[in-house]
PDB file of C-alpha atoms and ligand atoms in Angstrom:
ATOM      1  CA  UNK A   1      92.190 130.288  91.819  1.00 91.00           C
ATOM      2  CA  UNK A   2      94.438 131.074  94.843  1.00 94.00           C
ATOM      3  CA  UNK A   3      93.750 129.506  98.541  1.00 95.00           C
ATOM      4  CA  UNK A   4      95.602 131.321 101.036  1.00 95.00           C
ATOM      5  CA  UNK A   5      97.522 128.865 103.612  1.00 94.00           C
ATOM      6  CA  UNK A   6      95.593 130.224 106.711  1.00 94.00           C
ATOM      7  CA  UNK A   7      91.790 129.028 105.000  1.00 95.00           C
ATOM      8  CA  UNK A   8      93.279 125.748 104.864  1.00 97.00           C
ATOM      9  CA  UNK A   9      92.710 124.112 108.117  1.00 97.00           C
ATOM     10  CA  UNK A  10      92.168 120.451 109.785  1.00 97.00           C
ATOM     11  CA  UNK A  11      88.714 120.520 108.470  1.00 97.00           C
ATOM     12  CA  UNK A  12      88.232 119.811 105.048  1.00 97.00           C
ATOM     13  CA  UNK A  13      86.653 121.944 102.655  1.00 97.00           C
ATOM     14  CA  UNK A  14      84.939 121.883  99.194  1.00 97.00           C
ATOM     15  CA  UNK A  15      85.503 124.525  97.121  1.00 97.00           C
ATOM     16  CA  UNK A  16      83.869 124.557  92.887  1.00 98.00           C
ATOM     17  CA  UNK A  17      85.688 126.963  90.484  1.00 97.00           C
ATOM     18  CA  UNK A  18      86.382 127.995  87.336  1.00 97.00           C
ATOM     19  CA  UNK A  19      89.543 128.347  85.804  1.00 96.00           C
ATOM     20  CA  UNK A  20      90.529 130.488  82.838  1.00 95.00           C
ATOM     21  CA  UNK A  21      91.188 128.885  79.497  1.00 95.00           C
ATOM     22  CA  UNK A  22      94.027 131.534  78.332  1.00 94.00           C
ATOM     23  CA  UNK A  23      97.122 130.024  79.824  1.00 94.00           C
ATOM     24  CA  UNK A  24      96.570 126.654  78.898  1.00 93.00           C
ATOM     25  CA  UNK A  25      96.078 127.025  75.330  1.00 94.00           C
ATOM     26  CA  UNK A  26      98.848 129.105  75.470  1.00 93.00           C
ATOM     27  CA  UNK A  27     100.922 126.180  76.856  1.00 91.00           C
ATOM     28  CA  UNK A  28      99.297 123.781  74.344  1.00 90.00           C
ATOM     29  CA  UNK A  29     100.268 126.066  71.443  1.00 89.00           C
ATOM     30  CA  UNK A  30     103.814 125.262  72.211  1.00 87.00           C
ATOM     31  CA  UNK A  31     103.769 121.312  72.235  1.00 74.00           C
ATOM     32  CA  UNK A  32     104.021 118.778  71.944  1.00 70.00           C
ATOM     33  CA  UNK A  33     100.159 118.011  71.981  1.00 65.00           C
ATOM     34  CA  UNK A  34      99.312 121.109  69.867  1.00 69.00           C
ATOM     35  CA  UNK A  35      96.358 119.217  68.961  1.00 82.00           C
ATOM     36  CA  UNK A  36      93.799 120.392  71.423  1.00 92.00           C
ATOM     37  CA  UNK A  37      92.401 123.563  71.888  1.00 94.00           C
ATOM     38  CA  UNK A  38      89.972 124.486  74.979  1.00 96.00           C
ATOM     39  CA  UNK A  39      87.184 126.178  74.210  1.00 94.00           C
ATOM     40  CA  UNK A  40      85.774 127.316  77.877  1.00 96.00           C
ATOM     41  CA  UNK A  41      86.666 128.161  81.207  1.00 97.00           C
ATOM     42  CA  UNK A  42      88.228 124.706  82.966  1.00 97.00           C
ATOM     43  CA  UNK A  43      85.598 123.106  85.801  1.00 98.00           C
ATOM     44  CA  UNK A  44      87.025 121.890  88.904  1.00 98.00           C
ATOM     45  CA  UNK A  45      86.005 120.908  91.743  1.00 98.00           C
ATOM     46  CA  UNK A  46      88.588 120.412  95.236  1.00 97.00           C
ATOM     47  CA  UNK A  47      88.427 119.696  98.132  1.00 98.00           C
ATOM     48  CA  UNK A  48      91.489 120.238 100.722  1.00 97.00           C
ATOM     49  CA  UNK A  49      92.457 119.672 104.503  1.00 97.00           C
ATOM     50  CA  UNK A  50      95.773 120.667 106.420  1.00 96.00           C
ATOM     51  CA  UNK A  51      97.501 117.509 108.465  1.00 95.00           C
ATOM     52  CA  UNK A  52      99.997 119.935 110.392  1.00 94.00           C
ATOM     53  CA  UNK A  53     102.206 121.384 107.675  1.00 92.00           C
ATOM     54  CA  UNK A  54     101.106 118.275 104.959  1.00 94.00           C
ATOM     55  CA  UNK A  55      98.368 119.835 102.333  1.00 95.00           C
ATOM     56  CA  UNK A  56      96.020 117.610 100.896  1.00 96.00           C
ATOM     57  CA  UNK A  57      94.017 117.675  97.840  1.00 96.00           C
ATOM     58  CA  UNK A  58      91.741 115.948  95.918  1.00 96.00           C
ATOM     59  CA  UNK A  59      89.103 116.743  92.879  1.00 97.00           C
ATOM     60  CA  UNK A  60      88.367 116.469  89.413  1.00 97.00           C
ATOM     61  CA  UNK A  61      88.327 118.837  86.481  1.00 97.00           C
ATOM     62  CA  UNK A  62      86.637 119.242  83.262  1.00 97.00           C
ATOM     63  CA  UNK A  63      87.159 120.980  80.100  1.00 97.00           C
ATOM     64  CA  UNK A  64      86.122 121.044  76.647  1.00 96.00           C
ATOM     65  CA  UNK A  65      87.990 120.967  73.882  1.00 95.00           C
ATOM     66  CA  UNK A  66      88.432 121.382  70.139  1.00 95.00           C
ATOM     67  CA  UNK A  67      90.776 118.858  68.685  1.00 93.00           C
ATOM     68  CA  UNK A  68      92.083 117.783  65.141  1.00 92.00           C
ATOM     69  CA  UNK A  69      91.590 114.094  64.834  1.00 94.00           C
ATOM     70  CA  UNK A  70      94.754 111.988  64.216  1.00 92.00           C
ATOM     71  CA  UNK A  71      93.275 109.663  61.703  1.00 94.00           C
ATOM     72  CA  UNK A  72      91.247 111.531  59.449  1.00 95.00           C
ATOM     73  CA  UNK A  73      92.192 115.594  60.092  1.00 93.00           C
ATOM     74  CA  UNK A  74      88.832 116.459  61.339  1.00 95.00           C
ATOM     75  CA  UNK A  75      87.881 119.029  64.103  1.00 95.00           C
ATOM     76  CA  UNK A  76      86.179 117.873  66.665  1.00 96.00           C
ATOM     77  CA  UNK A  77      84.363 118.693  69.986  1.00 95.00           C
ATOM     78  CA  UNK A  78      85.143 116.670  73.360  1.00 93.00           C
ATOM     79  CA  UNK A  79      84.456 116.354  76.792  1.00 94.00           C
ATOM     80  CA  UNK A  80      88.017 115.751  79.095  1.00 94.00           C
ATOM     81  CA  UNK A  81      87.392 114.809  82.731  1.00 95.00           C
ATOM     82  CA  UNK A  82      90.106 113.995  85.218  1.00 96.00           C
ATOM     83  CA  UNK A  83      90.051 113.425  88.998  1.00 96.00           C
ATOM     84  CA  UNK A  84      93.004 113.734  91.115  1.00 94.00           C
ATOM     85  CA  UNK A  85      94.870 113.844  94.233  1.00 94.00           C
ATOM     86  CA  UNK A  86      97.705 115.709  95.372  1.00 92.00           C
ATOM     87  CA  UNK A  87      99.885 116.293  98.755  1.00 93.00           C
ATOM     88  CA  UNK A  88     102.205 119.655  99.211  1.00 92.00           C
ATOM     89  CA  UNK A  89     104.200 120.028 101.607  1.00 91.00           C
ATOM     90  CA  UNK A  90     106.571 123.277 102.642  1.00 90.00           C
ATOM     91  CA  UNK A  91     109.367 123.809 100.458  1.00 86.00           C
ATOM     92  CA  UNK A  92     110.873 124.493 103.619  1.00 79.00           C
ATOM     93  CA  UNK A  93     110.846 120.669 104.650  1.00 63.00           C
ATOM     94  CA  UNK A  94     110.782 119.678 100.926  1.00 49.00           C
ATOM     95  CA  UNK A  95     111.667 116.034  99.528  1.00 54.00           C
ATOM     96  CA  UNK A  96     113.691 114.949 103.338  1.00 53.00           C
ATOM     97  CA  UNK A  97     109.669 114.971 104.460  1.00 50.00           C
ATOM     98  CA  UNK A  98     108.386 111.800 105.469  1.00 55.00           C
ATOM     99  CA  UNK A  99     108.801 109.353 102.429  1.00 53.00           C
ATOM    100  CA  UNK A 100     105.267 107.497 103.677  1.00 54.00           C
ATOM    101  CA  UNK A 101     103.291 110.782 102.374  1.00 52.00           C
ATOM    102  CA  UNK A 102     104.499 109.962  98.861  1.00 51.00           C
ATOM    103  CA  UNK A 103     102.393 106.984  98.540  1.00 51.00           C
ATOM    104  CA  UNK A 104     101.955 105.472  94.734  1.00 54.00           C
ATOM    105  CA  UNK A 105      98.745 107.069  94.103  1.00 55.00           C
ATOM    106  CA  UNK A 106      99.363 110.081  95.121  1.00 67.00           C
ATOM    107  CA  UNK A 107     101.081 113.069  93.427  1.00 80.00           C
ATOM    108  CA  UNK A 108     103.315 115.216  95.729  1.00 84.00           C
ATOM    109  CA  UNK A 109     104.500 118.896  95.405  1.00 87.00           C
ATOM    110  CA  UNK A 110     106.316 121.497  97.269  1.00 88.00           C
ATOM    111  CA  UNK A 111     104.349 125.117  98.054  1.00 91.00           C
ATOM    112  CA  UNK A 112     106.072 127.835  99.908  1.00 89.00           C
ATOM    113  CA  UNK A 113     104.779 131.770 100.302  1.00 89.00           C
ATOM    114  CA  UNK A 114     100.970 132.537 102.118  1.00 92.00           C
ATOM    115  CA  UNK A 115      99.026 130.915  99.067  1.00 93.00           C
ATOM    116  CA  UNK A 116      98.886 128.181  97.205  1.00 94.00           C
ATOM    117  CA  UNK A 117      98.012 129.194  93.404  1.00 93.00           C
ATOM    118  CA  UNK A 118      95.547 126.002  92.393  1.00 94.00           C
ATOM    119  CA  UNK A 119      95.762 127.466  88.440  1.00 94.00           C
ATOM    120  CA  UNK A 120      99.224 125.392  87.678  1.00 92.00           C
ATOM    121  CA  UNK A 121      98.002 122.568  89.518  1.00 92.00           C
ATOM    122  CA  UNK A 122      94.548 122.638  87.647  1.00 95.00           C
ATOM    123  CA  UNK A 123      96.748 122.660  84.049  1.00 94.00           C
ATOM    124  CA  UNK A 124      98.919 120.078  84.696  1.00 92.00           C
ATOM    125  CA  UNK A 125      96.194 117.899  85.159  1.00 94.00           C
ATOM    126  CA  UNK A 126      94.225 118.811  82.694  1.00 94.00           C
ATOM    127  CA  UNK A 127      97.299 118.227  79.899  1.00 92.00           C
ATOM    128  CA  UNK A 128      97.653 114.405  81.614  1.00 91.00           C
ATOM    129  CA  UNK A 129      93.598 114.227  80.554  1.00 92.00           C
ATOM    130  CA  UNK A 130      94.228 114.715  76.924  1.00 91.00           C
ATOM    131  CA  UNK A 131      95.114 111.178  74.803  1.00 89.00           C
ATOM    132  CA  UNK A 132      98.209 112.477  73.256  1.00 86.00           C
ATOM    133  CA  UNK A 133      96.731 110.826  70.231  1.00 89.00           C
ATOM    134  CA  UNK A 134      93.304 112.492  69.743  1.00 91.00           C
ATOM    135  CA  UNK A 135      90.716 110.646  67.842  1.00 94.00           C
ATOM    136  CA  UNK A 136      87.000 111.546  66.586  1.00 95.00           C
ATOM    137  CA  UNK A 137      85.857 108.310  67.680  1.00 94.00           C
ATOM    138  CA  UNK A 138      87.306 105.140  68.603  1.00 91.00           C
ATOM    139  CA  UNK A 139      86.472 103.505  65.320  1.00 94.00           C
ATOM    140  CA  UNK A 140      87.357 106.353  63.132  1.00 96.00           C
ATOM    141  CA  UNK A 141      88.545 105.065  59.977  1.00 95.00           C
ATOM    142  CA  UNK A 142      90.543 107.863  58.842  1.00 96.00           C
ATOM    143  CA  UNK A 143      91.160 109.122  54.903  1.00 95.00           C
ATOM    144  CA  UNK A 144      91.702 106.724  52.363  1.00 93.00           C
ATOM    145  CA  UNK A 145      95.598 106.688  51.587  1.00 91.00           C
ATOM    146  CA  UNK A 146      95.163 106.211  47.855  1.00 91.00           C
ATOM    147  CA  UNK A 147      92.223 109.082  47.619  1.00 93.00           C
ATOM    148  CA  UNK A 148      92.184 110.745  50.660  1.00 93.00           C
ATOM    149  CA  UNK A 149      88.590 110.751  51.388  1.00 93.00           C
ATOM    150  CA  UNK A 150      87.047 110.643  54.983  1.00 95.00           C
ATOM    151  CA  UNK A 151      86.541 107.119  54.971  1.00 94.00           C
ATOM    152  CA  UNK A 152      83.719 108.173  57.858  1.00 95.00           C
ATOM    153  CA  UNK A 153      81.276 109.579  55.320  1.00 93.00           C
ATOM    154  CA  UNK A 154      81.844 107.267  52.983  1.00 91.00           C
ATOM    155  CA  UNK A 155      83.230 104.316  50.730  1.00 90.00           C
ATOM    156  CA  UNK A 156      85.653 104.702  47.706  1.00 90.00           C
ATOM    157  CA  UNK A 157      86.608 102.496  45.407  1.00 87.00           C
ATOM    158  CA  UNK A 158      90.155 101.876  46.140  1.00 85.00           C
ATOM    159  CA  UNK A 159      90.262  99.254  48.608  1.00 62.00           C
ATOM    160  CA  UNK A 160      88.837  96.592  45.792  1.00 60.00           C
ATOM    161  CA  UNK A 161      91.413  98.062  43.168  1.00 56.00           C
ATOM    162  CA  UNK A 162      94.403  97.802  45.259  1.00 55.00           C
ATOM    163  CA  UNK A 163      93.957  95.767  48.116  1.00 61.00           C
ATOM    164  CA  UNK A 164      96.466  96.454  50.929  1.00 65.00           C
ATOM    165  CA  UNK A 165      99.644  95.094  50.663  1.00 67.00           C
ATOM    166  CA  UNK A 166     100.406  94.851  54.660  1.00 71.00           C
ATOM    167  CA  UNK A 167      97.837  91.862  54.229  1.00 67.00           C
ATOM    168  CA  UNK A 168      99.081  89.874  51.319  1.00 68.00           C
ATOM    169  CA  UNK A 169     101.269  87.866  54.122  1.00 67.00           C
ATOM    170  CA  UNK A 170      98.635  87.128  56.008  1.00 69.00           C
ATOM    171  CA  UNK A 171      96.891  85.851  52.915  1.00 65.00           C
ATOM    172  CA  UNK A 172      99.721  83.827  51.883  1.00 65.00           C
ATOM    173  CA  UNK A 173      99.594  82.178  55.416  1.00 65.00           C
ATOM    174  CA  UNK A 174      96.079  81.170  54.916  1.00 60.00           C
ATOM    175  CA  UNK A 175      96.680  79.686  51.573  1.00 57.00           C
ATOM    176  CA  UNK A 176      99.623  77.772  53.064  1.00 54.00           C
ATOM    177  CA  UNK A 177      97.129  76.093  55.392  1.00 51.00           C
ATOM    178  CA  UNK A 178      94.756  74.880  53.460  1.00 49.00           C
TER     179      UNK A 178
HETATM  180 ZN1   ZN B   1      88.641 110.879  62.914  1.00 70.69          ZN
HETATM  181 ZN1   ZN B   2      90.141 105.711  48.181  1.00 70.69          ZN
END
């Protein structure tokens, strides 16, 4: 989605798009989170004023994804959802603007030309809303180590057979208590 310079005035405006998929999977294919793949046109909604030469934006996004769970190497479907802000200013002007714009919560970029392309904007932020670890579920207990099954669906015997050795100190420690 491109706004041209002029249509952004003093008065803000709200503007809902969608944003095609295609170049950010072909960014994510690259790395380093090759995990995620998005599955649908990105959602966003912005809104944006003018303060003289000073652009400001703010919105939120949302995309769904297919990722590979860290833990236990299963596909799975999510929801990412990010809000943001953003200030441009002319490249013109650049980073000698005034420093006070470039406030801690808020992001700040450079735009120069008679439009300001929204798409890189819109895939940067979506990248910073995917956990660079992606899991299926918080408590996903991954694959067993000794027989690699999905220790979601179901128990194995293992544990009980060979109990994990990262915990006989802690058992020793109890024993040394008592
Ligand atoms: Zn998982
Ligand atoms: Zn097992």
């Amino acid at each position: 989605m491109k706004l041209r310079l002029e249509d952004i005035t003093a008065e803000a405006k709200e503007l809902t798009f969608v944003e095609p998929e295609m170049e950010v999977n072909r960014i994510l294919a690259q790395g380093p989170v090759r995990e995620y793949h998005v599955n649908a046109p990105i959602g966003v909604t912005v809104s944006y004023y003018r303060a003289g030469t000073d652009l400001f934006f703010a919105g939120s996004l949302k995309a769904q994804t297919v990722a590979t769970c860290a833990r236990c190497a299963e596909d799975f479907k999510a929801s990412n959802e990010r809000a943001f802000r953003l200030v441009m200013a002319p490249k013109s002007i650049g980073m000698d603007g005034d420093p006070g714009l470039r406030a801690d919560d808020l992001e700040f970029s450079l735009y120069d030309g008679v439009e300001i392309d929204l798409g890189p904007l819109v895939r940067e932020q979506l990248l910073l809303a995917l956990p660079t670890r992606p899991l299926c579920q918080d408590g996903c207990r991954g694959l067993c180590p000794h027989c690699g099954i999905n220790l979601n669906r179901g128990e194995c015997q293992c544990r009980s057979a060979q109990p994990d050795p990262r915990f006989a100190v802690l058992r020793s420690l109890k024993i040394g208590r008592n």
